[in-house]
Short mmCIF file of C-alpha atoms and ligand atoms in Angstrom, two decimals:
data_model
loop_
_atom_site.label_atom_id
_atom_site.label_comp_id
_atom_site.label_asym_id
_atom_site.label_seq_id
_atom_site.Cartn_x
_atom_site.Cartn_y
_atom_site.Cartn_z
CA MET A 6 170.07 160.46 -26.36
CA ALA A 7 169.24 156.95 -27.01
CA ARG A 8 173.38 156.44 -26.37
CA THR A 9 173.13 158.06 -23.22
CA LEU A 10 170.74 155.55 -21.49
CA ILE A 11 172.45 152.48 -23.50
CA ASP A 12 175.97 153.01 -22.28
CA ALA A 13 174.59 153.44 -18.95
CA GLY A 14 173.52 149.70 -19.52
CA HIS A 15 169.57 150.49 -19.97
CA GLU A 16 167.74 148.85 -22.78
CA THR A 17 166.41 151.80 -25.13
CA TRP A 18 164.30 152.20 -28.17
CA CYS A 19 162.61 154.73 -30.26
CA VAL A 20 158.67 153.96 -30.06
CA GLY A 21 155.26 155.49 -31.48
CA GLY A 22 154.57 157.83 -33.88
CA ALA A 23 157.92 158.90 -34.87
CA VAL A 24 158.97 155.29 -35.72
CA ARG A 25 155.57 154.78 -37.63
CA ASP A 26 155.96 158.25 -39.46
CA ALA A 27 159.73 157.81 -40.23
CA LEU A 28 158.79 154.36 -42.14
CA LEU A 29 155.91 155.92 -43.92
CA GLY A 30 158.24 158.54 -45.22
CA LEU A 31 156.65 161.48 -42.94
CA ALA A 32 158.56 163.79 -40.92
CA HIS A 33 158.31 164.09 -37.27
CA LEU A 34 160.09 165.66 -34.64
CA ASP A 35 159.86 164.20 -31.52
CA TRP A 36 161.10 161.47 -31.33
CA ASP A 37 160.29 159.28 -27.90
CA LEU A 38 162.16 156.78 -26.68
CA ALA A 39 160.93 153.61 -24.38
CA THR A 40 163.83 152.62 -21.55
CA ALA A 41 164.49 149.74 -19.30
CA ALA A 42 165.53 152.68 -17.35
CA THR A 43 163.00 153.45 -13.88
CA PRO A 44 162.05 157.11 -14.01
CA ALA A 45 165.00 158.25 -11.18
CA GLN A 46 167.69 156.71 -13.22
CA VAL A 47 166.20 158.89 -16.37
CA ARG A 48 166.42 161.92 -14.25
CA ARG A 49 170.02 161.32 -13.23
CA LEU A 50 170.85 160.63 -16.33
CA PHE A 51 169.86 164.24 -17.50
CA ALA A 52 170.67 167.41 -17.14
CA ARG A 53 167.49 169.27 -18.24
CA THR A 54 164.40 166.93 -17.51
CA ILE A 55 160.68 167.29 -16.94
CA PRO A 56 158.51 165.12 -14.93
CA VAL A 57 155.61 165.07 -17.56
CA GLY A 58 153.94 161.63 -15.71
CA LEU A 59 156.14 160.25 -13.75
CA GLU A 60 153.18 157.84 -12.40
CA PHE A 61 153.08 156.83 -15.60
CA GLY A 62 156.76 156.30 -15.85
CA THR A 63 157.05 159.30 -18.48
CA VAL A 64 159.93 161.84 -18.36
CA GLY A 65 160.77 164.44 -20.65
CA VAL A 66 164.25 165.51 -21.50
CA LEU A 67 165.21 168.41 -23.50
CA ASP A 68 167.74 168.07 -26.35
CA ARG A 69 170.04 170.23 -27.51
CA GLU A 70 168.35 172.35 -29.43
CA GLY A 71 165.47 172.52 -26.44
CA ARG A 72 163.12 170.15 -28.18
CA MET A 73 161.56 168.09 -25.58
CA HIS A 74 161.37 163.69 -26.37
CA GLU A 75 159.38 161.78 -23.92
CA VAL A 76 161.35 158.80 -22.26
CA THR A 77 159.23 156.39 -20.65
CA THR A 78 159.89 153.15 -18.74
CA PHE A 79 158.62 149.64 -20.24
CA ARG A 80 155.43 149.12 -18.49
CA ARG A 81 152.68 146.83 -18.21
CA ASP A 82 149.21 147.81 -17.42
CA VAL A 83 147.75 145.97 -14.43
CA LYS A 84 144.32 147.66 -14.21
CA THR A 85 142.01 149.64 -16.48
CA ASP A 86 138.75 151.03 -16.18
CA GLY A 87 137.85 152.19 -19.88
CA ARG A 88 140.19 154.90 -19.65
CA HIS A 89 142.80 155.11 -16.99
CA ALA A 90 145.23 152.54 -16.34
CA VAL A 91 147.75 151.10 -13.32
CA VAL A 92 150.70 150.69 -14.65
CA GLU A 93 153.54 148.27 -13.34
CA PHE A 94 157.63 148.91 -14.46
CA GLY A 95 159.67 146.33 -15.15
CA ALA A 96 158.05 145.13 -17.70
CA SER A 97 159.99 144.07 -21.05
CA LEU A 98 159.83 145.65 -24.46
CA ASP A 99 157.62 143.25 -25.62
CA GLU A 100 155.13 143.59 -23.24
CA ASP A 101 155.59 147.34 -23.52
CA LEU A 102 154.91 146.97 -27.14
CA ALA A 103 151.85 145.11 -26.66
CA ARG A 104 150.10 147.26 -24.39
CA ARG A 105 150.11 149.79 -27.50
CA ASP A 106 146.99 150.52 -29.00
CA PHE A 107 147.26 149.63 -32.84
CA THR A 108 150.41 147.33 -34.89
CA ILE A 109 151.34 150.71 -36.44
CA ASN A 110 152.22 152.61 -33.36
CA ALA A 111 153.79 149.49 -31.64
CA ILE A 112 157.14 148.98 -33.76
CA ALA A 113 160.18 149.84 -31.71
CA TYR A 114 163.48 151.07 -33.47
CA ASP A 115 167.21 150.40 -31.86
CA PRO A 116 169.15 154.02 -33.26
CA ILE A 117 171.95 152.35 -31.93
CA GLY A 118 171.72 148.95 -33.82
CA ARG A 119 169.83 150.05 -36.34
CA ARG A 120 167.39 147.26 -36.50
CA LEU A 121 163.64 147.14 -35.95
CA HIS A 122 161.17 145.08 -33.50
CA ASP A 123 157.95 145.03 -35.08
CA PRO A 124 155.92 141.41 -32.80
CA PHE A 125 152.71 142.25 -34.41
CA ASP A 126 153.73 143.35 -38.06
CA GLY A 127 153.23 146.90 -38.27
CA GLN A 128 154.97 147.20 -40.99
CA GLY A 129 152.81 144.95 -42.79
CA ASP A 130 150.06 146.52 -41.88
CA LEU A 131 151.88 149.68 -42.70
CA ARG A 132 152.11 148.50 -46.26
CA ARG A 133 148.82 147.18 -46.55
CA GLY A 134 147.31 150.54 -45.05
CA VAL A 135 145.33 148.81 -42.72
CA VAL A 136 144.74 150.17 -38.67
CA ARG A 137 144.84 146.76 -36.44
CA ALA A 138 144.14 146.88 -32.37
CA VAL A 139 147.30 145.15 -31.06
CA GLY A 140 146.13 141.72 -29.94
CA ALA A 141 142.05 141.17 -29.42
CA ALA A 142 140.35 144.44 -30.65
CA GLU A 143 136.96 144.04 -28.45
CA ALA A 144 139.48 143.92 -25.14
CA ARG A 145 141.73 146.57 -26.06
CA MET A 146 139.09 148.98 -26.84
CA ARG A 147 136.97 147.89 -23.72
CA GLU A 148 140.63 149.02 -21.31
CA ASP A 149 140.40 152.16 -23.69
CA ARG A 150 137.29 153.87 -25.18
CA LEU A 151 139.77 156.30 -26.39
CA ARG A 152 141.23 153.88 -28.77
CA ALA A 153 138.28 153.41 -30.75
CA LEU A 154 138.68 157.56 -31.74
CA ARG A 155 142.21 157.23 -32.27
CA ALA A 156 141.80 154.44 -34.67
CA ILE A 157 139.44 156.44 -36.58
CA ARG A 158 141.57 159.26 -36.78
CA PHE A 159 144.44 157.48 -37.69
CA ALA A 160 142.80 155.72 -40.18
CA ALA A 161 141.66 159.22 -41.56
CA ARG A 162 144.94 160.76 -41.55
CA PHE A 163 146.96 158.13 -43.54
CA ASP A 164 144.04 157.33 -45.85
CA PHE A 165 143.53 153.68 -44.05
CA ALA A 166 141.65 151.30 -43.78
CA ILE A 167 140.15 149.75 -40.40
CA GLU A 168 140.79 146.11 -39.86
CA GLN A 169 137.29 144.12 -39.61
CA ALA A 170 137.61 143.14 -36.17
CA THR A 171 138.82 146.32 -34.81
CA TRP A 172 136.10 148.27 -36.69
CA ILE A 173 133.25 145.78 -35.10
CA ALA A 174 135.00 146.78 -31.78
CA ILE A 175 134.96 150.39 -32.29
CA VAL A 176 131.21 149.93 -32.92
CA ASP A 177 130.62 148.00 -29.83
CA SER A 178 132.48 150.69 -28.23
CA ALA A 179 130.51 153.22 -29.17
CA PRO A 180 127.78 153.41 -26.36
CA HIS A 181 129.99 153.38 -23.84
CA LEU A 182 132.10 156.62 -25.43
CA THR A 183 130.20 158.52 -23.05
CA ARG A 184 132.89 157.24 -20.12
CA LEU A 185 135.07 159.97 -22.03
CA SER A 186 135.40 163.38 -20.54
CA PRO A 187 134.12 166.00 -22.66
CA GLU A 188 137.86 167.20 -22.82
CA ARG A 189 139.38 163.96 -24.19
CA VAL A 190 136.55 164.30 -26.83
CA LYS A 191 137.26 167.60 -27.99
CA GLN A 192 140.78 167.01 -28.28
CA GLU A 193 140.32 163.68 -30.50
CA LEU A 194 137.61 166.20 -32.71
CA GLU A 195 140.38 168.87 -32.96
CA LYS A 196 143.16 167.00 -33.62
CA THR A 197 141.04 165.46 -36.49
CA MET A 198 140.15 168.57 -37.81
CA GLU A 199 143.84 169.92 -37.61
CA GLN A 200 145.62 166.58 -38.26
CA VAL A 201 143.41 165.21 -41.30
CA GLN A 202 143.92 166.63 -44.81
CA ALA A 203 139.95 165.32 -45.63
CA PRO A 204 138.03 164.94 -42.04
CA SER A 205 135.07 163.61 -43.86
CA VAL A 206 136.20 159.95 -43.90
CA ALA A 207 136.72 160.09 -40.17
CA LEU A 208 133.65 162.16 -39.71
CA ARG A 209 131.89 159.59 -41.31
CA ARG A 210 132.95 156.83 -39.02
CA TRP A 211 132.27 158.91 -36.10
CA ARG A 212 128.67 159.09 -37.21
CA ASP A 213 128.65 155.18 -38.81
CA SER A 214 130.03 153.81 -36.07
CA GLY A 215 127.37 155.38 -33.25
CA ALA A 216 130.02 157.68 -32.11
CA PHE A 217 128.18 160.88 -32.46
CA HIS A 218 124.74 159.08 -31.40
CA ALA A 219 126.80 158.62 -28.09
CA LEU A 220 128.60 162.23 -28.09
CA ILE A 221 126.87 164.54 -29.90
CA PRO A 222 123.56 163.17 -30.83
CA ALA A 223 122.74 166.45 -32.82
CA LEU A 224 125.06 165.35 -35.52
CA SER A 225 123.45 161.41 -35.33
CA ASP A 226 122.31 161.94 -38.94
CA VAL A 227 124.63 164.83 -40.03
CA PRO A 228 124.63 164.29 -43.85
CA ASP A 229 127.29 163.46 -46.59
CA ALA A 230 126.73 166.75 -48.41
CA LEU A 231 127.91 168.56 -44.99
CA LEU A 232 130.86 166.48 -44.04
CA ARG A 233 132.34 166.57 -47.47
CA ALA A 234 131.83 170.61 -47.28
CA VAL A 235 134.74 170.15 -44.42
CA ASP A 236 136.91 168.77 -46.54
CA CYS A 237 136.67 172.12 -48.87
CA VAL A 238 138.69 173.89 -46.05
CA PRO A 239 142.51 172.86 -46.01
CA ARG A 240 143.71 171.63 -42.32
CA PRO A 241 145.47 174.48 -40.31
CA GLY A 242 148.97 173.55 -40.84
CA PRO A 243 151.75 174.41 -38.98
CA ALA A 244 151.76 178.02 -40.26
CA GLY A 245 148.84 178.84 -38.08
CA ARG A 246 146.12 179.69 -40.23
CA PRO A 247 143.41 180.43 -37.07
CA LEU A 248 140.39 180.47 -39.09
CA ARG A 249 140.69 176.75 -40.44
CA LYS A 250 139.91 174.98 -37.56
CA PRO A 251 136.46 177.11 -36.73
CA LEU A 252 135.52 177.12 -40.37
CA ARG A 253 135.74 173.59 -40.44
CA PHE A 254 133.59 173.17 -37.20
CA ALA A 255 131.02 175.56 -38.34
CA LEU A 256 130.67 173.53 -41.52
CA LEU A 257 130.12 170.00 -39.50
CA PHE A 258 127.62 172.28 -37.39
CA SER A 259 125.99 174.05 -40.13
CA GLY A 260 123.34 171.93 -40.15
CA LEU A 261 122.37 172.93 -36.69
CA ASP A 262 120.93 176.90 -35.55
CA GLY A 263 123.19 178.95 -33.69
CA GLN A 264 121.86 178.34 -30.55
CA GLN A 265 122.10 174.11 -30.60
CA VAL A 266 125.66 174.89 -31.65
CA GLU A 267 126.86 176.64 -28.73
CA ARG A 268 125.22 174.12 -26.86
CA GLN A 269 126.73 171.50 -28.15
CA LEU A 270 130.59 173.18 -28.23
CA ARG A 271 129.62 174.12 -24.68
CA ALA A 272 129.06 170.36 -23.60
CA LEU A 273 132.26 169.69 -25.30
CA ARG A 274 133.85 172.28 -23.25
CA PHE A 275 135.07 174.55 -26.17
CA SER A 276 136.13 178.23 -24.71
CA ASN A 277 134.02 181.23 -24.83
CA LEU A 278 136.30 182.39 -27.99
CA ASP A 279 136.06 179.27 -30.06
CA ILE A 280 132.21 179.18 -29.19
CA ALA A 281 131.62 182.94 -30.45
CA SER A 282 133.93 182.28 -33.39
CA VAL A 283 132.17 178.96 -34.60
CA SER A 284 128.67 179.61 -33.70
CA GLY A 285 128.91 182.91 -35.22
CA LEU A 286 129.83 181.44 -38.19
CA VAL A 287 127.05 179.16 -38.56
CA ASP A 288 124.64 181.55 -37.44
CA ARG A 289 125.72 183.79 -40.61
CA TRP A 290 125.46 181.31 -42.51
CA HIS A 291 121.82 180.61 -41.68
CA ARG A 292 120.74 184.49 -41.96
CA LEU A 293 122.54 185.54 -44.82
CA GLY A 294 124.18 182.72 -46.78
CA SER A 295 120.58 180.39 -47.20
CA ALA A 296 118.94 183.58 -48.74
CA LEU A 297 122.52 184.03 -50.86
CA THR A 298 122.11 179.98 -51.92
CA THR A 299 118.99 180.88 -53.46
CA THR A 300 119.62 184.01 -55.58
CA LEU A 301 122.67 182.55 -56.74
CA GLN A 302 120.77 179.48 -57.97
CA SER A 303 118.35 181.77 -59.29
CA GLY A 304 121.17 182.41 -61.96
CA THR A 305 121.39 186.03 -60.88
CA VAL A 306 124.05 187.59 -58.94
CA PRO A 307 122.58 190.42 -56.28
CA PRO A 308 123.13 194.32 -57.84
CA ASP A 309 125.84 196.26 -55.43
CA ALA A 310 122.95 197.92 -53.28
CA GLU A 311 122.05 194.52 -51.79
CA LEU A 312 125.89 193.44 -51.47
CA ARG A 313 126.42 196.59 -49.71
CA ARG A 314 123.65 195.40 -47.11
CA LEU A 315 124.95 192.13 -47.24
CA ALA A 316 128.27 193.31 -46.00
CA ALA A 317 126.71 195.39 -43.35
CA ASN A 318 124.74 192.65 -41.78
CA VAL A 319 127.66 190.32 -42.12
CA GLY A 320 130.04 192.88 -40.58
CA ARG A 321 133.77 193.81 -42.58
CA LEU A 322 135.48 191.50 -40.43
CA HIS A 323 133.76 188.56 -40.77
CA VAL A 324 133.17 188.73 -44.77
CA GLY A 325 136.47 186.55 -45.52
CA GLY A 326 134.78 183.57 -43.06
CA PHE A 327 131.68 183.84 -44.60
CA LEU A 328 132.24 184.07 -47.97
CA ARG A 329 134.72 180.62 -47.42
CA LEU A 330 131.93 178.96 -45.40
CA CYS A 331 129.48 179.91 -48.42
CA ALA A 332 131.97 178.84 -50.89
CA ALA A 333 132.54 174.78 -48.92
CA ARG A 334 128.56 174.92 -48.97
CA TRP A 335 128.13 175.82 -52.88
CA ALA A 336 131.25 173.26 -53.59
CA GLY A 337 128.59 170.56 -53.77
CA ASN A 338 125.62 172.71 -55.24
CA GLU A 339 125.82 172.19 -59.14
CA ALA A 340 123.16 174.60 -59.27
CA VAL A 341 125.64 177.51 -58.09
CA ARG A 342 128.57 178.11 -60.73
CA PRO A 343 132.06 178.35 -59.73
CA ALA A 344 132.11 181.70 -61.90
CA GLN A 345 128.99 182.82 -60.08
CA TRP A 346 130.22 182.37 -56.55
CA ARG A 347 133.77 184.17 -57.57
CA ALA A 348 132.35 186.91 -59.17
CA LEU A 349 130.22 187.29 -55.91
CA HIS A 350 133.48 186.89 -53.68
CA ARG A 351 135.34 189.28 -55.37
CA ARG A 352 132.45 192.02 -55.41
CA LEU A 353 131.77 191.20 -51.82
CA LEU A 354 134.82 191.78 -50.41
CA GLY A 355 135.66 194.75 -52.67
CA ILE A 356 132.65 196.57 -51.20
CA ALA A 357 133.08 195.40 -47.51
CA PHE A 358 136.77 197.00 -48.00
CA ARG A 359 136.02 200.11 -49.94
CA ASP A 360 132.38 200.99 -49.37
CA PRO A 361 130.82 202.63 -46.32
CA ILE A 362 129.02 199.72 -44.87
CA ALA A 363 129.04 200.90 -40.94
CA ILE A 364 127.52 203.65 -38.63
CA ALA A 365 131.49 204.37 -37.92
CA ASP A 366 132.30 204.83 -41.84
CA LEU A 367 129.79 207.54 -41.96
CA ALA A 368 130.57 211.19 -42.78
CA ILE A 369 129.08 212.78 -39.72
CA ASP A 370 128.78 211.39 -36.20
CA GLY A 371 126.79 211.84 -32.92
CA ASP A 372 128.49 215.15 -32.17
CA ASP A 373 127.14 216.55 -35.61
CA LEU A 374 123.60 215.23 -34.49
CA ARG A 375 123.64 216.90 -30.94
CA GLN A 376 124.73 220.37 -33.02
CA ILE A 377 121.74 220.22 -35.40
CA GLY A 378 119.92 219.46 -31.64
CA VAL A 379 118.91 215.73 -31.52
CA GLN A 380 119.05 214.95 -28.00
CA PRO A 381 120.64 211.61 -27.11
CA GLY A 382 118.33 208.76 -26.17
CA PRO A 383 117.07 205.89 -28.55
CA ALA A 384 116.29 208.18 -31.57
CA PHE A 385 119.86 208.98 -31.68
CA GLY A 386 120.79 205.30 -33.02
CA ARG A 387 117.45 205.04 -34.92
CA ILE A 388 118.72 208.26 -37.14
CA LEU A 389 122.21 207.01 -37.66
CA GLN A 390 120.84 203.75 -38.48
CA GLY A 391 118.67 205.30 -41.01
CA LEU A 392 121.62 207.42 -42.39
CA LEU A 393 123.43 203.98 -43.04
CA GLU A 394 120.36 202.59 -44.69
CA HIS A 395 120.79 205.88 -47.03
CA VAL A 396 124.39 205.26 -47.41
CA LEU A 397 123.86 201.42 -48.36
CA ILE A 398 121.56 202.61 -51.36
CA ASP A 399 123.96 205.04 -53.00
CA PRO A 400 127.47 205.08 -50.95
CA THR A 401 127.99 208.42 -52.98
CA ARG A 402 125.64 210.24 -50.41
CA ASN A 403 128.37 209.56 -47.98
CA ASP A 404 128.70 213.03 -47.76
CA ARG A 405 128.56 215.59 -44.67
CA ALA A 406 126.00 218.08 -46.41
CA ILE A 407 124.12 215.50 -47.79
CA LEU A 408 123.96 213.60 -44.47
CA LEU A 409 123.29 216.87 -41.92
CA SER A 410 119.87 217.75 -44.42
CA GLN A 411 118.91 213.75 -44.47
CA ALA A 412 119.50 214.30 -40.50
CA ARG A 413 117.39 217.05 -40.16
CA THR A 414 114.62 215.27 -41.84
CA LEU A 415 115.12 211.85 -40.23
CA ALA A 416 114.97 214.18 -36.76
CA ALA A 417 111.77 216.12 -37.54
CA SER A 418 109.90 212.44 -38.47
CA GLU A 419 111.13 211.39 -34.73
CA ALA A 420 109.83 214.62 -33.28
P1 ATP B 10 150.68 161.59 -32.95
O1 ATP B 10 151.44 162.02 -34.51
O2 ATP B 10 149.54 162.02 -33.14
O3 ATP B 10 151.53 162.56 -31.82
P2 ATP B 10 151.58 159.42 -31.61
O4 ATP B 10 151.83 157.90 -32.26
O5 ATP B 10 152.81 159.98 -31.50
O6 ATP B 10 151.16 159.87 -32.70
P3 ATP B 10 150.60 159.68 -29.12
O7 ATP B 10 149.45 159.83 -29.03
O8 ATP B 10 151.75 160.67 -28.94
O9 ATP B 10 150.66 159.02 -30.59
O10 ATP B 10 151.52 158.57 -28.33
C1 ATP B 10 152.48 157.95 -28.68
C2 ATP B 10 152.27 156.49 -28.68
O11 ATP B 10 151.69 155.84 -26.92
C3 ATP B 10 151.18 155.95 -29.37
O12 ATP B 10 152.17 155.84 -30.99
C4 ATP B 10 151.18 154.49 -29.19
O13 ATP B 10 151.72 153.67 -29.04
C5 ATP B 10 150.80 154.45 -27.37
N1 ATP B 10 149.61 155.19 -26.82
C6 ATP B 10 149.22 156.53 -27.00
N2 ATP B 10 147.88 156.20 -26.59
C7 ATP B 10 147.32 155.18 -26.21
C8 ATP B 10 146.28 154.80 -25.91
N3 ATP B 10 145.19 155.24 -25.50
N4 ATP B 10 146.46 153.32 -25.66
C9 ATP B 10 147.36 152.00 -26.11
N5 ATP B 10 148.89 152.75 -26.41
C10 ATP B 10 148.54 154.23 -26.46
MG1 MG B 11 153.08 161.91 -30.37
#
């Protein structure tokens, strides 16, 4: 791809995250190119292109495997407003690298001549493990406030330090982060949860820089213990483990109540589905997890009947997520012994998937109630609930004859 451009007489370099990741020894699939060719010239040279962001000079080019690579014309910023830049083409490679955010992201590689071009010593910073703004940090963050959040994410992702002037510029940026759209903020938080092995480092910096204070005030003073709990859930990874991301968010927000969580996530434009799953996790933690913590801390493990009631309240399909959230919250709690929660984990899962814990599991149903003369209405639900209570105490009572007789008793007391 680079050769096609070069053979046509256009200077072309690999740039951005792929060069950085290759130098770090990490795999990175999409190689982005920066070229002297204009977007129109790029589109003429390749059969399959996608106009990704023509006003910024970016054309997507599909390779033989159908993977898209971004080919971007060398550009310089002519105007910035804290997020959006107006760019101008006809720039040199050096000008293009100078507008990039961090030195580690501003290294170019010539794939034909096999040499690096690294005017800001990005390689030195990769070796030293430092995230450093290209040029004057304060001015660069003022051009684009998103860079403050990006710096925090890259540092946590590679376990790098943040160079001092860059950190000061991040702290100075914090009050201005409200300029960013909620979608952008959400995207940065999500990328942090997805990409970073131990997000607590990044989240602590969101807190300590004042970014939380500006963007999610309810997390201004989020305690370290909760941030460490987030680290206990592995990142989602390419295999796509759908529960991991909501679990990480639920732990971050688990100091707030379910309604507050819902409000915060809505403000950040999370989807209804995500809001329901995160606030549901948090809500179950407050309703049921906290009490369980107290029980375990007292050195006891609840008896089966109590665990059945717990499983019924949590809901069979939510027991797995609930247990993982509890485990993460307990990881930093010395009063809850690992052996204790492993036993609890095993028993609760067993109960949830073996014992009758929902009305649908009962050996009789609504038709049976009608047949013994119970009229449909509010009493109907109360009787079924009463039968479930009966069965939660002792699952051997989930027997047609026993339940019918119990139902008659309950119906009589309703009358
Ligand atoms: P990732 O692996 O997360 O995609 P990346 O470095 O490829 O990391 P992108 O957001 O894909 O990050 O951006 C590609 C490149 O574009 C960056 O490496 C950087 O050089 C430049 N860049 C991206 N966003 C900005 C920004 N806000 N300001 C300046 N340069 C940026
Ligand atoms: Mg990228």
